[in-house]
Amino acid sequence: MEKERIEELERKISSLEEDVARLKSLIYKTNSPRPKTVHAPPEQREETAKRPAQTAAKSSQAIEEPVDWEKVLFQTWLPRIFIFVFIIGVLWGFKAASDYGLMNEKAKVVLGFVVSIGFAVTGHFQIKKGRLVLGQVLVGGAIPILMLTTFAMHSLYHLAGPTLAFILNTSWIILGIIATVFYRSQALGIISAVGGVLVPFLIESNSPNALVFIGYETLLYIAFLYVAIKQKYSILYVLSAVLLNLTLLIYYSFVGDNGVKELLGMAILIQHLCLISSFFLSQSVLQVYAFTLLSSLAVTYGWLLAVFDDGMTTMVLLALVIIYALGVYAVRSSKEKFEFFITYLIVAVAFFIHQLVDLREGVILYVIQGLAVYYIAMTYKNLLHQLFSYTIYILSATYILVTPIEQVLSLPTLNWLVVLASILVFIWISIQKTEKDEHDMFKIGGSIVFSILSLIFATEVTAAGTIHLSANPQTLIMTAVWLGLSIAAFIIGSLKTFKTATYIGVGILFLTLFKLVLYDLPFIPMAIRALLFIVLGAIGLIISRLFYKKK
């Protein structure tokens, strides 16, 4: 009985297993099979991820289209060039019509406004039809024609007073700005800016007003500078600054010193302050802003020298130094802006030193400035500042070194001492701000330069101090000074365990020997010659003995 139950239970289990197998088969057939995911190694996955990007880059290079020069030349640049030709032709046509009595003043003014409106309307429809460059050029050409017509109406034909002319010209400038922003066209802004600048030069006036001219050009610059900043038009940003300087320079060359210097100086200072503000307030560091400001600083200093007296120039430069120093403090949290403002401060201080003192008297200040700039450059690892420091330091030090020492107690002697001390500071800065493996290079190189210059300095000072003595005492004193330098170098090397100084001392000792043999012998009596050789030989033997003792 028990056996039958076991057999029945086995049959049921077998039946259940068959049912489970059938159910699995049905489920497998009903659901779509999912392939087993195989995880590739990380290196393989990374390589696979890179392939689409590389393939896309190669395909983009492969399908890169060639430059359509016909489009660039005839659709882009041809209308931009000939719009100015057309405007000048219109001006000369009006002049010819007036000379031959074909057109009176009112008709020319009306025709000028009609032509400008026609340009603007035609340009607008050309832009809507997709001819962007041609349309932008036509709209841009309308702005200078409006300005020319208004200027002629006021200055030449006296059909409008100064108030109305000012309001109209301001309106045309605003229209140019609106059109530049509306059509999002830097080319339109450039055309409008150039046309606005040329207005006063294309119109003859019997009584030009310096305040009106300079004020107009300055306001025009500020307006287009604002557009360039808001729309991020780098070409318009630079061009507007160049145009203002060029316009004022041409005006100054024609007018000369006729009571306009102060106005010109104020215009240039307003421009420079605008450039400082735009760079300071910009959210990101734009290279074109930074280098335009640096160029403007140099140009501004040139204008200050030309239009202001020394006292006023010095005060303005001092104000700029203070402004840039405050700028350095204000942007200290922005690394790039901080480094640029440091550069501006360096240049402004250099100009201030040049203005404050004579080069011969103030060259020490340039040496000190060069060292200060080098310290800043090495601290912030800025290559541009390093170039500035090398330039300032090398030029000022060279000027000092080529200036002869005629008296022992004199300014050139003091300048030499400052240069020698600055070399030691230069070595110290280099050692503090560089890696340990570079320290020996700075120590050895700087020590050699310092020793050579010390020898030259000692020679010049000795020659200046013994100029009234005869040849024999001069030679003896010079040799004694050289020996003293050699002994001093050897002592420093021994006390400070600075081998380079020891080697330099030995080098100077050999130079002294060569000097005695090759130059001094004919001028020295036999007894003194013997004494010198005995002293020199004894010093050499003592140094050799000390080296042996160290070993």
XYZ file of C-alpha atoms in Angstrom:
551
model
C 0.000 0.000 0.000
C 2.737 2.357 0.958
C 4.574 1.477 -2.210
C 1.525 2.343 -4.359
C 1.217 5.741 -2.702
C 4.851 6.500 -3.444
C 4.432 5.517 -7.098
C 1.297 7.663 -7.412
C 3.110 10.625 -5.870
C 5.980 10.215 -8.325
C 3.495 10.161 -11.251
C 1.903 13.415 -9.989
C 5.294 15.096 -9.622
C 6.241 14.007 -13.128
C 2.945 15.370 -14.467
C 3.522 18.692 -12.716
C 7.022 18.952 -14.186
C 5.597 18.431 -17.680
C 2.966 21.131 -17.062
C 5.653 23.595 -15.850
C 7.749 22.857 -18.928
C 4.762 23.546 -21.220
C 4.045 26.825 -19.410
C 7.673 27.975 -19.797
C 7.518 27.177 -23.497
C 4.357 29.228 -23.960
C 5.817 32.206 -22.057
C 9.031 32.118 -24.106
C 7.074 32.090 -27.378
C 4.725 34.894 -26.311
C 7.394 37.378 -25.205
C 10.026 38.597 -27.692
C 13.447 37.360 -26.726
C 15.865 39.853 -25.183
C 19.481 39.483 -26.091
C 21.843 39.073 -23.256
C 23.750 42.218 -22.425
C 27.456 41.810 -22.650
C 29.414 44.402 -20.736
C 32.582 45.391 -22.523
C 35.671 46.364 -20.606
C 35.945 50.100 -19.698
C 38.700 50.666 -22.264
C 36.581 49.179 -25.022
C 33.512 51.200 -24.008
C 35.573 54.418 -23.993
C 36.975 53.637 -27.413
C 33.482 52.869 -28.730
C 32.187 56.175 -27.344
C 34.972 58.077 -29.063
C 34.298 56.592 -32.485
C 31.088 58.538 -33.289
C 32.721 61.867 -32.398
C 35.795 61.044 -34.444
C 33.662 59.877 -37.339
C 31.568 63.046 -37.157
C 34.685 65.222 -37.079
C 36.128 63.424 -40.106
C 32.859 63.650 -41.990
C 32.520 67.368 -41.195
C 36.030 67.965 -42.496
C 35.284 65.883 -45.545
C 32.091 67.814 -46.420
C 33.524 71.259 -45.635
C 32.533 73.441 -48.525
C 35.073 75.628 -50.339
C 34.896 79.404 -50.009
C 32.541 80.970 -52.508
C 34.768 83.871 -53.550
C 32.180 85.179 -55.989
C 29.721 85.593 -53.124
C 32.345 87.133 -50.827
C 33.565 89.645 -53.404
C 30.426 90.599 -55.289
C 27.691 90.166 -52.684
C 29.543 91.138 -49.498
C 32.316 93.630 -50.240
C 31.181 95.229 -53.497
C 28.121 96.989 -51.996
C 30.066 98.002 -48.881
C 32.752 99.742 -50.917
C 30.558 101.413 -53.498
C 28.050 102.811 -51.027
C 30.753 105.295 -50.005
C 31.539 106.016 -53.638
C 27.855 106.662 -54.234
C 27.545 109.007 -51.246
C 30.569 111.049 -52.318
C 29.166 111.179 -55.851
C 25.854 112.490 -54.527
C 27.669 115.219 -52.601
C 29.655 116.328 -55.595
C 26.519 116.150 -57.740
C 24.725 118.506 -55.372
C 27.721 120.851 -55.433
C 27.839 120.850 -59.236
C 24.098 121.455 -59.485
C 24.459 124.401 -57.136
C 27.418 125.842 -59.029
C 25.578 125.702 -62.352
C 22.348 127.077 -60.913
C 20.353 123.930 -61.602
C 19.143 123.490 -58.057
C 18.586 125.834 -55.154
C 19.374 125.131 -51.517
C 15.884 124.038 -50.476
C 15.606 121.608 -53.398
C 18.967 120.032 -52.494
C 17.899 119.591 -48.879
C 14.579 118.024 -49.881
C 16.288 115.759 -52.418
C 18.811 114.682 -49.789
C 16.069 113.582 -47.406
C 14.185 111.846 -50.239
C 17.295 109.913 -51.304
C 18.031 108.830 -47.737
C 14.428 107.668 -47.194
C 14.574 105.810 -50.506
C 17.781 104.104 -49.404
C 16.227 103.030 -46.087
C 12.986 101.703 -47.620
C 14.787 99.874 -50.446
C 17.269 98.389 -48.012
C 14.498 97.165 -45.732
C 12.766 95.288 -48.562
C 16.075 93.866 -49.763
C 16.667 92.452 -46.276
C 13.155 90.939 -46.217
C 13.900 89.241 -49.544
C 17.049 87.650 -48.134
C 19.628 89.983 -49.703
C 21.041 90.812 -46.300
C 24.349 92.483 -47.133
C 22.944 94.696 -49.890
C 19.967 95.669 -47.727
C 22.134 96.436 -44.711
C 24.442 98.587 -46.818
C 21.512 100.565 -48.230
C 19.984 101.118 -44.793
C 23.415 102.068 -43.450
C 23.966 104.475 -46.341
C 20.767 106.299 -45.474
C 22.177 107.390 -42.101
C 25.195 109.420 -43.346
C 23.068 110.973 -46.107
C 20.605 112.172 -43.476
C 23.499 113.595 -41.444
C 25.050 115.267 -44.478
C 21.748 116.813 -45.476
C 21.103 118.130 -41.978
C 24.603 119.516 -41.661
C 24.329 121.246 -45.043
C 20.910 122.631 -44.186
C 22.330 124.239 -41.047
C 25.950 125.156 -41.787
C 25.921 125.871 -45.530
C 22.438 127.061 -46.352
C 21.350 128.426 -42.961
C 17.898 126.917 -43.373
C 17.886 125.610 -39.810
C 19.191 126.889 -36.545
C 21.723 125.100 -34.348
C 19.076 123.688 -32.012
C 17.074 122.058 -34.809
C 20.248 120.773 -36.496
C 21.449 119.245 -33.233
C 18.070 117.554 -32.620
C 17.982 116.176 -36.169
C 21.553 114.860 -36.104
C 20.897 113.252 -32.733
C 17.786 111.649 -34.209
C 19.748 110.230 -37.158
C 22.342 108.765 -34.811
C 19.554 107.167 -32.778
C 18.028 105.786 -35.982
C 21.401 104.300 -36.931
C 21.666 102.669 -33.513
C 18.120 101.334 -33.703
C 18.722 99.954 -37.200
C 21.974 98.314 -36.125
C 20.259 96.600 -33.215
C 17.043 95.780 -35.127
C 18.773 94.187 -38.104
C 21.521 92.694 -35.912
C 24.154 93.917 -38.329
C 27.651 94.960 -37.333
C 28.254 96.072 -40.927
C 25.356 98.515 -40.651
C 26.814 99.882 -37.446
C 30.233 100.316 -39.066
C 28.738 102.142 -42.054
C 26.726 104.411 -39.780
C 29.737 105.135 -37.571
C 32.040 105.934 -40.500
C 29.361 108.069 -42.142
C 28.764 109.958 -38.935
C 32.483 110.631 -38.498
C 32.860 111.914 -42.070
C 30.000 114.384 -41.821
C 32.008 117.432 -40.652
C 34.832 116.827 -43.158
C 32.581 116.598 -46.223
C 30.835 119.876 -45.470
C 32.405 123.287 -45.865
C 31.700 125.778 -43.113
C 32.794 129.387 -42.868
C 32.754 129.441 -39.070
C 33.571 126.033 -37.613
C 32.857 125.637 -33.929
C 35.433 123.554 -32.054
C 33.095 122.738 -29.176
C 30.346 121.539 -31.533
C 32.770 119.475 -33.619
C 34.577 117.780 -30.729
C 31.386 117.324 -28.742
C 29.639 115.788 -31.760
C 32.485 113.342 -32.427
C 32.704 112.372 -28.756
C 28.966 111.747 -28.440
C 29.038 109.772 -31.676
C 31.825 107.602 -30.275
C 29.978 106.995 -26.998
C 26.810 106.014 -28.868
C 28.465 103.445 -31.108
C 30.657 102.175 -28.288
C 27.479 101.421 -26.355
C 26.042 99.550 -29.342
C 29.257 97.581 -29.783
C 29.241 96.536 -26.127
C 25.556 95.578 -26.024
C 25.688 93.622 -29.288
C 29.244 92.283 -28.710
C 30.504 93.763 -31.986
C 34.288 93.595 -31.570
C 35.123 95.294 -34.887
C 32.794 98.213 -34.158
C 34.270 98.423 -30.650
C 37.805 98.891 -31.954
C 36.856 100.918 -35.031
C 34.881 103.491 -33.063
C 37.923 104.127 -30.831
C 40.263 104.394 -33.821
C 37.891 106.721 -35.683
C 37.651 109.158 -32.771
C 41.429 109.419 -32.425
C 41.920 109.711 -36.176
C 39.205 112.350 -36.503
C 40.575 114.471 -33.669
C 44.122 114.128 -35.001
C 43.093 115.346 -38.466
C 41.142 118.209 -36.928
C 44.117 119.171 -34.722
C 46.480 119.108 -37.712
C 44.249 121.618 -39.539
C 43.270 123.867 -36.634
C 46.534 123.741 -34.653
C 46.897 125.470 -31.303
C 43.801 127.600 -31.600
C 42.280 127.176 -28.166
C 41.193 123.586 -28.819
C 43.866 121.656 -26.933
C 41.899 121.379 -23.725
C 38.804 120.194 -25.609
C 40.823 117.557 -27.459
C 42.374 116.364 -24.216
C 38.985 116.085 -22.543
C 37.595 114.086 -25.463
C 40.488 111.614 -25.316
C 40.153 111.259 -21.546
C 36.408 110.614 -21.885
C 37.181 107.894 -24.425
C 39.772 106.274 -22.163
C 37.440 106.339 -19.164
C 34.728 104.738 -21.307
C 37.127 101.944 -22.275
C 38.109 101.419 -18.627
C 34.442 101.226 -17.618
C 33.521 98.818 -20.417
C 36.341 96.445 -19.533
C 35.712 96.721 -15.792
C 31.956 96.096 -16.100
C 32.149 93.312 -18.697
C 30.997 89.963 -17.317
C 33.668 87.980 -19.165
C 37.218 88.933 -20.037
C 37.218 89.817 -23.724
C 40.685 90.019 -25.221
C 39.645 92.756 -27.655
C 38.501 94.933 -24.726
C 41.704 94.292 -22.808
C 44.159 95.064 -25.605
C 42.140 98.029 -26.898
C 42.394 99.556 -23.429
C 46.143 98.907 -23.310
C 46.620 100.576 -26.706
C 44.401 103.455 -25.640
C 46.575 104.043 -22.567
C 49.660 104.572 -24.746
C 47.743 106.750 -27.231
C 46.222 108.778 -24.403
C 49.665 109.524 -22.980
C 50.764 110.756 -26.405
C 47.737 113.046 -26.578
C 48.411 114.351 -23.052
C 51.959 115.308 -24.031
C 50.647 117.078 -27.137
C 47.718 119.053 -25.724
C 48.438 119.650 -22.017
C 51.300 121.316 -20.180
C 53.633 119.312 -17.945
C 51.765 120.037 -14.739
C 48.379 119.045 -16.121
C 49.821 115.919 -17.764
C 51.412 114.866 -14.469
C 48.126 115.337 -12.588
C 46.148 113.356 -15.171
C 48.690 110.513 -15.110
C 48.571 110.448 -11.318
C 44.784 110.208 -11.502
C 45.057 107.308 -13.971
C 47.551 105.531 -11.700
C 45.086 105.870 -8.801
C 42.186 104.644 -10.974
C 44.124 101.582 -12.100
C 45.312 100.876 -8.551
C 41.682 100.949 -7.390
C 40.801 98.733 -10.351
C 43.424 96.192 -9.293
C 41.861 96.071 -5.835
C 38.300 95.899 -7.173
C 38.916 92.978 -9.564
C 41.230 91.001 -7.292
C 38.759 88.091 -7.256
C 38.928 87.735 -11.057
C 42.302 86.310 -12.022
C 42.280 87.443 -15.677
C 40.994 90.949 -15.003
C 43.386 91.300 -12.095
C 46.365 90.442 -14.298
C 45.264 92.882 -17.004
C 44.705 95.705 -14.518
C 48.153 95.012 -13.072
C 49.514 95.459 -16.603
C 47.706 98.775 -17.028
C 48.966 99.940 -13.648
C 52.539 99.032 -14.621
C 52.331 101.000 -17.869
C 50.645 103.972 -16.183
C 53.324 104.075 -13.482
C 56.051 103.934 -16.145
C 54.471 106.916 -17.940
C 54.111 108.740 -14.635
C 57.788 108.198 -13.785
C 58.782 109.420 -17.248
C 56.667 112.520 -16.770
C 57.707 113.157 -13.181
C 61.500 113.035 -13.444
C 64.218 113.327 -16.052
C 65.453 110.009 -17.428
C 68.991 110.557 -16.135
C 67.728 111.299 -12.632
C 64.822 108.874 -12.507
C 66.243 105.815 -14.201
C 66.632 104.191 -10.763
C 62.858 104.245 -10.430
C 62.546 102.216 -13.633
C 64.991 99.639 -12.248
C 62.892 99.374 -9.094
C 59.706 99.158 -11.149
C 61.224 96.409 -13.285
C 61.994 94.422 -10.144
C 58.495 94.991 -8.757
C 56.908 93.862 -12.019
C 59.172 90.798 -12.077
C 58.063 89.874 -8.568
C 54.393 90.199 -9.591
C 55.007 88.210 -12.781
C 56.721 85.384 -10.927
C 54.050 85.360 -8.225
C 51.136 85.052 -10.652
C 53.067 83.191 -13.388
C 52.111 85.747 -16.028
C 54.214 85.713 -19.198
C 53.077 89.173 -20.342
C 54.181 90.720 -17.056
C 57.506 88.917 -17.321
C 58.077 90.453 -20.742
C 57.198 93.869 -19.313
C 59.594 93.379 -16.413
C 62.447 92.247 -18.654
C 61.884 95.169 -21.015
C 61.742 97.817 -18.285
C 64.619 96.346 -16.288
C 67.001 95.644 -19.180
C 66.461 99.027 -20.869
C 66.902 101.006 -17.651
C 69.879 98.924 -16.467
C 71.552 99.210 -19.871
C 71.131 102.983 -19.798
C 72.882 103.045 -16.403
C 75.682 100.689 -17.434
C 76.606 102.654 -20.563
C 76.675 105.952 -18.660
C 80.323 106.652 -17.733
C 81.344 107.331 -14.120
C 83.318 110.578 -14.135
C 83.384 111.160 -10.381
C 83.376 108.719 -7.470
C 80.628 110.547 -5.583
C 78.094 111.081 -8.353
C 74.662 110.022 -9.562
C 76.043 107.411 -12.023
C 77.858 105.748 -9.104
C 74.621 105.568 -7.138
C 72.827 104.177 -10.210
C 75.493 101.466 -10.550
C 75.124 100.488 -6.907
C 71.330 100.212 -7.342
C 71.783 97.963 -10.384
C 74.224 95.708 -8.495
C 71.841 95.472 -5.539
C 68.920 94.818 -7.890
C 70.742 91.832 -9.404
C 70.936 90.261 -5.952
C 67.228 90.948 -5.416
C 66.513 89.516 -8.885
C 68.338 86.300 -7.922
C 66.489 86.130 -4.598
C 63.059 86.536 -6.296
C 63.947 83.860 -8.847
C 64.992 81.413 -6.136
C 61.871 82.091 -4.052
C 59.440 81.751 -6.945
C 60.854 78.801 -8.919
C 61.347 75.077 -8.460
C 64.350 73.772 -6.518
C 65.952 72.232 -9.578
C 66.230 75.724 -11.112
C 67.840 77.365 -8.074
C 71.428 76.488 -8.985
C 70.936 77.908 -12.465
C 69.827 81.277 -11.074
C 72.558 81.257 -8.427
C 75.372 80.505 -10.857
C 74.135 82.686 -13.717
C 73.253 85.613 -11.487
C 76.530 85.377 -9.552
C 78.567 85.437 -12.742
C 76.712 88.503 -14.025
C 77.020 90.196 -10.642
C 80.772 89.477 -10.482
C 81.453 90.765 -13.994
C 79.489 93.957 -13.373
C 81.156 94.403 -9.974
C 84.553 94.164 -11.641
C 83.534 96.725 -14.271
C 82.111 99.028 -11.606
C 85.208 98.771 -9.437
C 87.374 99.504 -12.466
C 85.368 102.602 -13.454
C 85.231 103.964 -9.914
C 88.970 103.365 -9.402
C 89.753 105.021 -12.716
C 87.603 108.027 -11.775
C 89.199 108.279 -8.331
C 92.795 108.008 -9.603
C 92.437 110.123 -12.739
C 94.843 112.767 -11.380
C 97.569 110.221 -10.541
C 100.302 108.996 -12.835
C 100.196 105.641 -14.658
C 102.140 103.618 -12.082
C 99.987 104.452 -9.032
C 96.845 103.984 -11.115
C 97.957 100.512 -12.180
C 98.894 99.509 -8.661
C 95.633 100.717 -7.149
C 93.607 99.001 -9.891
C 95.437 95.716 -9.315
C 94.926 96.025 -5.565
C 91.196 96.593 -6.054
C 90.931 93.518 -8.281
C 92.807 91.439 -5.705
C 90.509 92.750 -2.993
C 87.445 91.669 -5.001
C 88.980 88.237 -5.527
C 89.680 87.785 -1.807
C 86.208 89.068 -0.859
C 84.546 86.610 -3.234
C 86.606 83.731 -1.871
C 85.783 84.676 1.746
C 82.064 84.888 0.961
C 82.221 81.490 -0.693
C 83.991 80.022 2.312
C 81.753 81.502 4.985
C 78.450 80.835 3.223
C 79.483 77.505 1.699
C 78.593 79.063 -1.618
C 81.000 77.408 -4.041
C 80.064 79.668 -6.939
C 81.486 82.707 -5.125
C 84.695 80.779 -4.455
C 85.068 79.909 -8.109
C 84.378 83.514 -9.070
C 87.071 84.680 -6.681
C 89.567 82.310 -8.311
C 88.425 83.562 -11.717
C 89.054 87.185 -10.732
C 92.451 86.145 -9.388
C 93.386 84.698 -12.766
C 92.063 87.817 -14.518
C 94.317 89.886 -12.263
C 97.263 87.704 -13.250
C 96.458 88.093 -16.950
C 96.139 91.846 -16.473
C 99.551 92.006 -14.833
C 101.245 89.943 -17.518
C 99.544 91.336 -20.606
C 99.023 94.986 -19.702
C 100.692 96.223 -16.498
C 104.277 94.947 -16.797
C 105.603 97.732 -19.064
C 104.349 100.411 -16.661
C 105.559 98.939 -13.345
C 109.131 99.234 -11.980
C 111.016 96.012 -11.305
C 110.791 96.229 -7.495
C 107.032 96.831 -7.459
C 106.606 94.173 -10.164
C 108.367 91.650 -7.941
C 106.261 92.622 -4.953
C 103.032 92.261 -6.890
C 103.951 88.838 -8.215
C 104.987 87.712 -4.732
C 101.667 88.882 -3.264
C 99.662 87.389 -6.121
C 101.512 84.086 -5.916
C 101.119 83.926 -2.144
C 97.374 84.526 -2.412
C 97.091 81.782 -5.005
C 99.023 79.341 -2.825
C 96.944 80.164 0.241
C 93.704 79.632 -1.672
C 95.041 76.357 -3.025
C 95.991 75.262 0.488
C 92.514 76.123 1.746
C 90.956 74.027 -1.008
C 93.262 71.163 -0.033
C 92.257 71.557 3.596
C 88.569 71.401 2.678
C 89.133 68.147 0.834
